[in-house]
C-alpha cells in the first residue's frame, strides 16, 4: 500500500474532504448529537457543540498522518457538513481497510452514503492499493447493509453478539469487496 492520507474527493452531489474546526457546528447539529443517528455507533452522542469542537481537534491532529483516512461529507448544494466516512481500522499486512460512516437523518434515503462510499472504495483501491475493503453493521440496522450491497460488497456472515453500541449488545453483519471484484 502507498499511503496518501485523506485526499479531497468529489462526486456528483458531494465533496469529501478533511474535517476542520469550522465543521463543529454542522457536525453537532446534523449528526453528532442526534440519538437516532448515533443509535448504532460506539461513541456517545455529543452533549453540545463545544464537545464536538474538542472532538474535531483530536481528528485534526490525526489528519496529518498519511495512514489516516477520515472524510467530512459536504453537501455541494449548501456547503454543509452532513456526515462522515472513514477507515476505522487499517490492517497493513493484509492490505485491508474497514470503513465506518454516519449521516444526518435529514439526508437518509437519498443514496448519499452509497455515493460517498463508492468514491472511497475507488480511492482506496486505485490510489492506496488496498486489496480488501470491509464494513460491518448492527443487524438491527438493515439500511446500512443495503448501502454495502449497493457498493458491490458481499455479505460474508454474521458475528453473533460481537458488538456493543448505543443500542446495546449486537450481532454484526460483515461485508467485503476485493480489488479483483471491483468494477
XYZ file of N, CA, C and O in Angstrom:
732
model
N 0.846 -1.180 0.000
C 0.000 0.000 0.000
C 0.890 1.242 0.000
O 1.963 1.234 0.584
N 0.381 2.266 -0.650
C 1.087 3.540 -0.689
C 0.188 4.604 -0.059
O -0.714 5.140 -0.699
N 0.409 4.899 1.216
C -0.464 5.823 1.946
C -0.339 7.248 1.445
O 0.765 7.746 1.206
N -1.491 7.892 1.307
C -1.551 9.274 0.840
C -2.459 10.135 1.709
O -2.613 11.321 1.454
N -3.115 9.520 2.687
C -3.983 10.279 3.589
C -5.323 10.642 2.971
O -5.693 10.169 1.900
N -6.029 11.500 3.679
C -7.378 11.900 3.302
C -7.325 12.922 2.163
O -7.171 14.118 2.403
N -7.436 12.443 0.955
C -7.441 13.315 -0.226
C -8.849 13.854 -0.453
O -9.839 13.219 -0.083
N -8.928 14.997 -1.062
C -10.224 15.576 -1.424
C -10.804 14.755 -2.572
O -10.144 14.530 -3.588
N -12.054 14.296 -2.404
C -12.757 13.528 -3.425
C -14.036 14.271 -3.769
O -14.626 14.937 -2.907
N -14.469 14.136 -4.994
C -15.691 14.820 -5.408
C -16.563 13.870 -6.200
O -16.075 13.098 -7.031
N -17.871 13.913 -5.934
C -18.859 13.124 -6.663
C -19.871 14.101 -7.244
O -19.725 15.320 -7.105
N -20.895 13.594 -7.842
C -21.917 14.454 -8.444
C -22.513 15.440 -7.438
O -22.653 16.628 -7.726
N -22.840 14.952 -6.232
C -23.517 15.805 -5.246
C -22.686 16.151 -4.021
O -23.121 16.943 -3.188
N -21.505 15.530 -3.900
C -20.760 15.630 -2.642
C -19.312 16.054 -2.840
O -18.716 15.787 -3.878
N -18.779 16.645 -1.790
C -17.344 16.849 -1.651
C -16.940 16.092 -0.396
O -17.571 16.233 0.655
N -15.926 15.267 -0.511
C -15.367 14.556 0.640
C -13.998 15.179 0.888
O -13.159 15.222 -0.011
N -13.801 15.677 2.101
C -12.567 16.379 2.433
C -12.249 16.189 3.899
O -13.056 15.663 4.665
N -11.072 16.672 4.296
C -10.700 16.632 5.704
C -11.626 17.533 6.523
O -12.135 18.530 6.025
N -11.786 17.158 7.773
C -12.542 17.994 8.694
C -11.717 19.207 9.109
O -10.487 19.143 9.162
N -12.411 20.291 9.426
C -11.784 21.477 10.008
C -12.566 21.847 11.261
O -13.697 21.380 11.455
N -12.004 22.713 12.078
C -12.690 23.162 13.302
C -14.014 23.840 12.963
O -14.965 23.793 13.750
N -14.096 24.442 11.787
C -15.321 25.136 11.361
C -16.484 24.173 11.109
O -17.618 24.611 10.973
N -16.213 22.882 11.051
C -17.272 21.893 10.832
C -18.007 21.514 12.119
O -19.000 20.776 12.061
N -17.543 22.003 13.245
C -18.091 21.564 14.539
C -19.595 21.800 14.659
O -20.326 20.896 15.072
N -20.064 22.976 14.319
C -21.492 23.261 14.488
C -22.338 22.390 13.569
O -23.336 21.822 13.999
N -21.931 22.264 12.286
C -22.673 21.389 11.366
C -22.662 19.954 11.861
O -23.691 19.266 11.834
N -21.506 19.478 12.307
C -21.401 18.103 12.787
C -22.329 17.889 13.980
O -23.069 16.902 14.032
N -22.301 18.822 14.926
C -23.176 18.702 16.089
C -24.643 18.724 15.672
O -25.417 17.838 16.049
N -25.017 19.745 14.896
C -26.414 19.917 14.502
C -26.929 18.762 13.646
O -28.069 18.330 13.807
N -26.105 18.270 12.743
C -26.581 17.314 11.752
C -26.494 15.854 12.143
O -27.265 15.044 11.636
N -25.533 15.480 12.996
C -25.491 14.059 13.347
C -24.896 13.730 14.707
O -25.334 12.775 15.332
N -23.953 14.462 15.205
C -23.237 14.022 16.410
C -24.076 14.037 17.684
O -23.765 13.321 18.626
N -25.136 14.818 17.726
C -25.975 14.851 18.936
C -27.271 14.061 18.781
O -27.969 13.803 19.757
N -27.596 13.660 17.579
C -28.880 13.038 17.277
C -28.917 11.583 17.745
O -28.203 10.736 17.211
N -29.778 11.278 18.729
C -29.825 9.894 19.238
C -30.277 8.877 18.190
O -29.916 7.706 18.266
N -31.027 9.311 17.189
C -31.446 8.392 16.123
C -30.254 8.039 15.226
O -30.053 6.892 14.856
N -29.427 9.030 14.908
C -28.253 8.809 14.066
C -27.201 7.999 14.816
O -26.553 7.124 14.249
N -27.037 8.276 16.100
C -25.971 7.628 16.888
C -26.419 6.330 17.558
O -25.645 5.731 18.302
N -27.613 5.883 17.266
C -28.148 4.671 17.894
C -27.246 3.454 17.717
O -27.053 2.668 18.643
N -26.669 3.280 16.516
C -25.890 2.086 16.224
C -24.390 2.340 16.153
O -23.651 1.543 15.581
N -23.920 3.441 16.728
C -22.482 3.719 16.754
C -21.928 3.413 18.142
O -22.671 3.226 19.105
N -20.613 3.395 18.240
C -19.969 3.016 19.505
C -19.573 4.214 20.363
O -19.091 4.028 21.464
N -19.768 5.427 19.866
C -19.457 6.625 20.646
C -20.754 7.304 21.085
O -21.776 7.202 20.422
N -20.690 7.958 22.231
C -21.871 8.602 22.802
C -22.238 9.863 22.022
O -21.353 10.565 21.524
N -23.532 10.167 21.923
C -23.929 11.430 21.289
C -23.266 12.610 22.009
O -23.093 12.583 23.230
N -22.905 13.619 21.259
C -22.243 14.783 21.847
C -23.253 15.650 22.590
O -24.340 15.914 22.060
N -22.910 16.121 23.810
C -23.852 16.918 24.589
C -24.014 18.353 24.075
O -25.051 18.972 24.287
N -22.986 18.882 23.413
C -23.048 20.251 22.904
C -21.994 20.453 21.820
O -21.126 19.600 21.614
N -22.071 21.593 21.141
C -21.147 21.881 20.040
C -19.712 22.021 20.519
O -18.774 21.738 19.769
N -19.522 22.424 21.778
C -18.161 22.538 22.323
C -17.498 21.158 22.382
O -16.305 21.021 22.083
N -18.260 20.140 22.749
C -17.727 18.771 22.786
C -17.369 18.317 21.374
O -16.346 17.655 21.164
N -18.181 18.693 20.408
C -17.899 18.333 19.016
C -16.622 19.027 18.546
O -15.784 18.419 17.887
N -16.463 20.293 18.916
C -15.257 21.032 18.520
C -14.005 20.393 19.128
O -12.981 20.261 18.469
N -14.110 19.952 20.377
C -12.993 19.263 21.040
C -12.660 17.957 20.309
O -11.504 17.626 20.096
N -13.691 17.239 19.921
C -13.549 16.000 19.168
C -12.824 16.259 17.845
O -11.911 15.536 17.468
N -13.220 17.322 17.153
C -12.602 17.655 15.868
C -11.145 18.086 16.031
O -10.343 17.889 15.114
N -10.794 18.634 17.180
C -9.394 18.981 17.447
C -8.537 17.722 17.447
O -7.433 17.704 16.883
N -9.052 16.643 18.028
C -8.336 15.361 18.030
C -8.215 14.818 16.608
O -7.155 14.350 16.198
N -9.301 14.880 15.859
C -9.273 14.408 14.479
C -8.297 15.209 13.637
O -7.605 14.657 12.793
N -8.261 16.520 13.844
C -7.351 17.376 13.070
C -5.897 16.994 13.304
O -5.090 17.002 12.376
N -5.560 16.656 14.528
C -4.191 16.257 14.851
C -3.820 14.963 14.124
O -2.689 14.805 13.667
N -4.776 14.059 14.004
C -4.531 12.783 13.324
C -4.544 12.918 11.808
O -3.932 12.118 11.098
N -5.202 13.948 11.293
C -5.380 14.106 9.846
C -4.066 14.285 9.102
O -3.990 14.015 7.906
N -3.030 14.719 9.800
C -1.742 14.930 9.149
C -1.021 13.619 8.842
O -0.101 13.595 8.026
N -1.435 12.547 9.476
C -0.815 11.246 9.237
C -1.251 10.698 7.883
O -2.425 10.733 7.540
N -0.292 10.192 7.118
C -0.621 9.695 5.774
C -1.413 8.387 5.791
O -1.986 8.008 4.773
N -1.468 7.716 6.936
C -2.250 6.487 7.006
C -3.595 6.704 7.713
O -4.213 5.764 8.193
N -4.051 7.955 7.758
C -5.361 8.291 8.314
C -6.286 8.689 7.171
O -5.913 9.486 6.308
N -7.487 8.121 7.178
C -8.466 8.376 6.122
C -9.807 8.684 6.788
O -10.497 7.783 7.254
N -10.149 9.959 6.870
C -11.359 10.389 7.568
C -11.952 11.587 6.820
O -11.404 12.683 6.876
N -13.052 11.353 6.120
C -13.644 12.384 5.288
C -14.887 12.997 5.910
O -15.760 12.307 6.423
N -14.973 14.296 5.780
C -16.193 15.046 6.057
C -17.008 15.002 4.771
O -16.480 15.290 3.686
N -18.262 14.617 4.866
C -19.146 14.585 3.698
C -19.858 15.930 3.632
O -20.607 16.291 4.542
N -19.608 16.660 2.561
C -20.191 18.000 2.375
C -21.201 17.962 1.243
O -20.898 17.460 0.151
N -22.395 18.481 1.513
C -23.445 18.580 0.509
C -23.116 19.784 -0.373
O -23.095 20.920 0.082
N -22.800 19.531 -1.644
C -22.370 20.596 -2.555
C -23.372 21.749 -2.638
O -22.990 22.908 -2.691
N -24.634 21.394 -2.660
C -25.690 22.384 -2.872
C -25.661 23.501 -1.827
O -25.907 24.655 -2.143
N -25.313 23.141 -0.566
C -25.334 24.130 0.516
C -23.968 24.387 1.143
O -23.807 25.345 1.897
N -23.000 23.497 0.883
C -21.696 23.616 1.534
C -21.700 23.119 2.970
O -20.738 23.293 3.709
N -22.778 22.470 3.358
C -22.987 21.998 4.729
C -22.347 20.632 4.952
O -22.451 19.744 4.106
N -21.690 20.466 6.106
C -21.175 19.153 6.509
C -22.358 18.324 6.985
O -23.074 18.727 7.905
N -22.552 17.151 6.342
C -23.740 16.351 6.649
C -23.420 14.951 7.163
O -24.329 14.204 7.515
N -22.135 14.582 7.208
C -21.784 13.257 7.698
C -20.298 12.998 7.600
O -19.525 13.899 7.259
N -19.917 11.768 7.917
C -18.514 11.389 7.757
C -18.402 9.929 7.336
O -19.313 9.131 7.548
N -17.282 9.645 6.692
C -16.948 8.286 6.279
C -15.449 8.146 6.483
O -14.691 9.059 6.160
N -15.034 7.017 7.058
C -13.615 6.884 7.394
C -13.165 5.431 7.398
O -13.979 4.513 7.453
N -11.858 5.280 7.345
C -11.250 3.983 7.591
C -11.131 3.884 9.108
O -10.358 4.615 9.721
N -11.928 3.010 9.702
C -11.924 2.877 11.161
C -10.853 1.915 11.654
O -10.417 2.001 12.793
N -10.443 0.999 10.773
C -9.330 0.084 11.081
C -8.574 -0.189 9.794
O -9.180 -0.415 8.750
N -7.257 -0.179 9.921
C -6.405 -0.465 8.773
C -5.520 -1.635 9.144
O -4.820 -1.606 10.154
N -5.579 -2.684 8.349
C -4.778 -3.878 8.567
C -3.689 -3.878 7.493
O -3.922 -4.331 6.364
N -2.531 -3.351 7.851
C -1.432 -3.159 6.896
C -1.018 -4.458 6.217
O -0.950 -4.525 4.991
N -0.688 -5.444 7.017
C -0.161 -6.695 6.471
C -1.135 -7.340 5.491
O -0.737 -7.886 4.460
N -2.426 -7.248 5.808
C -3.449 -7.870 4.976
C -3.940 -6.942 3.872
O -4.790 -7.338 3.072
N -3.457 -5.700 3.863
C -3.887 -4.687 2.892
C -5.412 -4.541 2.893
O -6.068 -4.566 1.851
N -5.958 -4.391 4.100
C -7.403 -4.334 4.296
C -7.783 -3.073 5.054
O -7.129 -2.691 6.023
N -8.866 -2.452 4.609
C -9.405 -1.266 5.278
C -10.846 -1.546 5.682
O -11.632 -2.056 4.871
N -11.177 -1.226 6.943
C -12.561 -1.336 7.411
C -13.157 0.063 7.451
O -12.561 0.987 7.991
N -14.325 0.210 6.867
C -14.977 1.501 6.709
C -16.139 1.652 7.683
O -16.881 0.711 7.930
N -16.308 2.873 8.192
C -17.460 3.245 9.006
C -18.011 4.564 8.494
O -17.275 5.357 7.896
N -19.293 4.798 8.706
C -19.899 6.036 8.212
C -21.078 6.452 9.074
O -21.645 5.652 9.818
N -21.421 7.734 8.960
C -22.507 8.329 9.721
C -23.080 9.467 8.878
O -22.314 10.203 8.241
N -24.406 9.645 8.869
C -25.026 10.667 8.042
C -26.211 11.296 8.759
O -26.986 10.603 9.424
N -26.375 12.585 8.568
C -27.528 13.314 9.103
C -28.828 12.630 8.678
O -28.998 12.277 7.504
N -29.741 12.470 9.614
C -31.024 11.821 9.322
C -31.811 12.574 8.249
O -32.580 11.964 7.499
N -31.617 13.865 8.133
C -32.316 14.659 7.110
C -31.961 14.205 5.695
O -32.685 14.474 4.753
N -30.818 13.527 5.559
C -30.332 13.117 4.244
C -30.449 11.607 4.005
O -29.993 11.118 2.974
N -31.075 10.886 4.934
C -31.260 9.453 4.756
C -32.162 9.173 3.550
O -33.042 9.953 3.213
N -31.950 8.019 2.926
C -32.824 7.569 1.849
C -32.577 8.228 0.500
O -33.396 8.089 -0.409
N -31.457 8.932 0.352
C -31.164 9.618 -0.914
C -29.937 9.036 -1.629
O -29.472 9.591 -2.610
N -29.384 7.962 -1.116
C -28.222 7.347 -1.749
C -26.916 8.090 -1.498
O -25.931 7.869 -2.207
N -26.894 8.941 -0.510
C -25.716 9.774 -0.260
C -24.548 8.951 0.275
O -23.413 9.101 -0.207
N -24.800 8.093 1.251
C -23.700 7.278 1.784
C -23.196 6.323 0.704
O -21.989 6.109 0.582
N -24.079 5.785 -0.099
C -23.654 4.915 -1.201
C -22.736 5.681 -2.143
O -21.676 5.181 -2.542
N -23.096 6.899 -2.481
C -22.288 7.736 -3.373
C -20.913 8.021 -2.758
O -19.884 7.899 -3.433
N -20.900 8.373 -1.474
C -19.632 8.649 -0.788
C -18.788 7.384 -0.669
O -17.574 7.408 -0.930
N -19.411 6.281 -0.298
C -18.702 5.021 -0.101
C -18.070 4.544 -1.412
O -16.927 4.088 -1.437
N -18.790 4.676 -2.520
C -18.234 4.276 -3.813
C -16.976 5.079 -4.149
O -16.005 4.538 -4.666
N -16.999 6.370 -3.845
C -15.818 7.219 -4.095
C -14.644 6.784 -3.220
O -13.497 6.740 -3.682
N -14.923 6.437 -1.975
C -13.866 5.986 -1.058
C -13.313 4.636 -1.514
O -12.095 4.412 -1.499
N -14.188 3.732 -1.938
C -13.744 2.427 -2.447
C -12.792 2.627 -3.624
O -11.709 2.036 -3.667
N -13.190 3.457 -4.568
C -12.342 3.712 -5.740
C -10.988 4.281 -5.323
O -9.945 3.832 -5.798
N -10.989 5.248 -4.423
C -9.744 5.861 -3.951
C -8.833 4.829 -3.277
O -7.635 4.756 -3.568
N -9.406 4.026 -2.390
C -8.593 3.056 -1.655
C -8.026 1.966 -2.569
O -6.881 1.549 -2.394
N -8.802 1.525 -3.546
C -8.301 0.508 -4.478
C -7.287 1.083 -5.466
O -6.244 0.481 -5.704
N -7.593 2.229 -6.063
C -6.748 2.733 -7.153
C -5.571 3.577 -6.689
O -4.521 3.552 -7.332
N -5.720 4.322 -5.609
C -4.651 5.237 -5.181
C -3.822 4.698 -4.020
O -2.626 4.989 -3.925
N -4.436 3.944 -3.132
C -3.737 3.455 -1.935
C -3.257 2.018 -2.130
O -2.241 1.616 -1.586
N -3.986 1.238 -2.900
C -3.559 -0.126 -3.175
C -4.031 -1.158 -2.176
O -3.400 -2.206 -2.023
N -5.161 -0.883 -1.502
C -5.677 -1.922 -0.611
C -6.195 -3.074 -1.468
O -6.543 -2.892 -2.644
N -6.247 -4.246 -0.883
C -6.747 -5.421 -1.579
C -8.175 -5.758 -1.175
O -8.918 -6.335 -1.956
N -8.556 -5.381 0.052
C -9.879 -5.747 0.586
C -10.431 -4.559 1.356
O -9.711 -3.913 2.127
N -11.713 -4.315 1.163
C -12.430 -3.308 1.943
C -13.584 -4.025 2.612
O -14.311 -4.795 1.964
N -13.735 -3.783 3.898
C -14.815 -4.422 4.627
C -15.578 -3.391 5.445
O -15.092 -2.292 5.694
N -16.777 -3.775 5.842
C -17.614 -2.934 6.695
C -18.541 -3.848 7.481
O -18.833 -4.974 7.058
N -18.967 -3.347 8.621
C -19.863 -4.128 9.493
C -21.046 -3.259 9.888
O -20.936 -2.045 9.929
N -22.153 -3.902 10.196
C -23.305 -3.163 10.715
C -24.076 -4.021 11.705
O -24.083 -5.255 11.623
N -24.712 -3.339 12.640
C -25.620 -3.975 13.585
C -26.764 -4.545 12.755
O -27.336 -3.846 11.913
N -27.105 -5.796 12.963
C -28.156 -6.430 12.156
C -29.522 -5.775 12.358
O -30.420 -5.975 11.541
N -29.673 -4.977 13.423
C -30.926 -4.245 13.631
C -30.987 -2.989 12.755
O -31.986 -2.274 12.785
N -29.921 -2.731 12.000
C -29.854 -1.574 11.113
C -29.653 -2.054 9.664
O -28.587 -1.860 9.081
N -30.670 -2.682 9.082
C -30.508 -3.271 7.752
C -30.239 -2.250 6.649
O -29.671 -2.597 5.611
N -30.604 -0.984 6.841
C -30.339 0.041 5.817
C -28.839 0.161 5.557
O -28.418 0.379 4.419
N -28.042 -0.009 6.583
C -26.592 0.059 6.411
C -26.103 -1.101 5.547
O -25.217 -0.927 4.705
N -26.684 -2.255 5.711
C -26.338 -3.405 4.885
C -26.717 -3.192 3.427
O -25.990 -3.609 2.519
N -27.844 -2.513 3.186
C -28.251 -2.223 1.807
C -27.241 -1.295 1.132
O -26.945 -1.440 -0.059
N -26.684 -0.346 1.892
C -25.634 0.528 1.350
C -24.456 -0.328 0.888
O -23.935 -0.158 -0.214
N -24.031 -1.236 1.734
C -22.890 -2.092 1.419
C -23.153 -2.919 0.165
O -22.282 -3.046 -0.699
N -24.362 -3.468 0.047
C -24.716 -4.255 -1.137
C -24.703 -3.392 -2.393
O -24.215 -3.818 -3.443
N -25.221 -2.160 -2.304
C -25.240 -1.248 -3.455
C -23.830 -0.868 -3.889
O -23.620 -0.484 -5.041
N -22.884 -0.973 -2.973
C -21.480 -0.675 -3.295
C -20.742 -1.898 -3.836
O -19.535 -1.855 -4.048
N -21.475 -2.999 -4.039
C -20.882 -4.198 -4.627
C -20.256 -5.138 -3.613
O -19.566 -6.088 -3.993
N -20.513 -4.905 -2.354
C -19.934 -5.744 -1.308
C -20.744 -7.035 -1.148
O -21.943 -7.067 -1.422
N -20.080 -8.066 -0.684
C -20.687 -9.373 -0.448
C -20.814 -9.603 1.051
O -19.851 -9.405 1.795
N -21.988 -10.048 1.465
C -22.180 -10.391 2.870
C -21.460 -11.695 3.153
O -21.688 -12.701 2.472
N -20.578 -11.667 4.138
C -19.801 -12.856 4.473
C -20.419 -13.642 5.618
O -20.137 -14.817 5.768
N -21.214 -12.994 6.426
C -21.831 -13.686 7.546
C -22.179 -12.750 8.677
O -22.094 -11.533 8.539
N -22.560 -13.358 9.789
C -22.948 -12.600 10.984
C -22.086 -13.045 12.147
O -21.948 -14.243 12.413
N -21.487 -12.077 12.803
C -20.702 -12.338 14.011
C -21.654 -12.157 15.196
O -22.036 -11.037 15.534
N -22.064 -13.266 15.780
C -23.082 -13.231 16.832
C -22.560 -12.575 18.099
O -21.488 -12.903 18.583
N -23.347 -11.614 18.608
C -23.039 -10.874 19.831
C -21.596 -10.363 19.842
O -20.954 -10.312 20.884
N -21.097 -9.937 18.695
C -19.710 -9.481 18.556
C -19.541 -8.001 18.879
O -18.464 -7.536 19.166
N -20.641 -7.255 18.828
C -20.534 -5.816 19.024
C -21.308 -5.290 20.208
O -22.131 -5.978 20.800
N -20.984 -4.046 20.545
C -21.737 -3.300 21.554
C -21.749 -1.854 21.083
O -20.714 -1.301 20.751
N -22.926 -1.284 21.049
C -23.068 0.105 20.637
C -24.095 0.789 21.527
O -24.458 0.237 22.569
N -24.586 1.945 21.124
C -25.532 2.684 21.957
C -26.875 1.977 22.106
O -27.654 2.319 22.989
N -27.142 0.982 21.270
C -28.369 0.192 21.387
C -28.147 -1.079 22.217
O -29.068 -1.841 22.442
N -26.914 -1.300 22.681
C -26.593 -2.469 23.499
C -25.765 -3.498 22.743
O -25.168 -3.222 21.714
N -25.742 -4.719 23.275
C -25.024 -5.824 22.633
C -25.705 -6.129 21.303
O -26.922 -6.046 21.192
N -24.876 -6.489 20.302
C -25.484 -6.706 18.984
C -24.726 -7.745 18.172
O -23.563 -8.033 18.423
N -25.456 -8.290 17.202
C -24.859 -9.137 16.174
C -24.371 -8.209 15.064
O -25.049 -7.233 14.724
N -23.218 -8.521 14.483
C -22.650 -7.699 13.419
C -22.618 -8.479 12.114
O -22.041 -9.564 12.045
N -23.239 -7.925 11.079
C -23.131 -8.491 9.735
C -21.871 -7.906 9.119
O -21.618 -6.711 9.241
N -21.064 -8.742 8.476
C -19.820 -8.276 7.861
C -19.891 -8.459 6.350
O -20.339 -9.501 5.860
N -19.477 -7.412 5.654
C -19.463 -7.384 4.190
C -18.056 -7.052 3.722
O -17.297 -6.403 4.444
N -17.743 -7.445 2.482
C -16.438 -7.083 1.916
C -16.503 -7.009 0.411
O -17.436 -7.526 -0.221
N -15.488 -6.358 -0.140
C -15.263 -6.350 -1.581
C -13.764 -6.421 -1.786
O -12.991 -5.784 -1.050
N -13.336 -7.239 -2.749
C -11.918 -7.381 -3.080
C -11.605 -6.543 -4.311
O -12.487 -6.327 -5.160
N -10.371 -6.086 -4.418
C -9.973 -5.279 -5.567
C -10.304 -5.998 -6.881
O -10.801 -5.389 -7.823
N -10.083 -7.325 -6.934
C -10.348 -8.076 -8.175
C -11.839 -8.143 -8.519
O -12.195 -8.397 -9.669
N -12.710 -7.924 -7.540
C -14.161 -7.947 -7.774
C -14.706 -6.568 -8.161
O -15.809 -6.467 -8.678
N -13.941 -5.548 -7.833
C -14.413 -4.180 -8.008
C -14.552 -3.819 -9.475
O -13.777 -4.260 -10.311
N -15.517 -3.026 -9.789
C -15.859 -2.524 -11.144
C -16.525 -3.556 -11.939
O -17.071 -4.262 -12.253
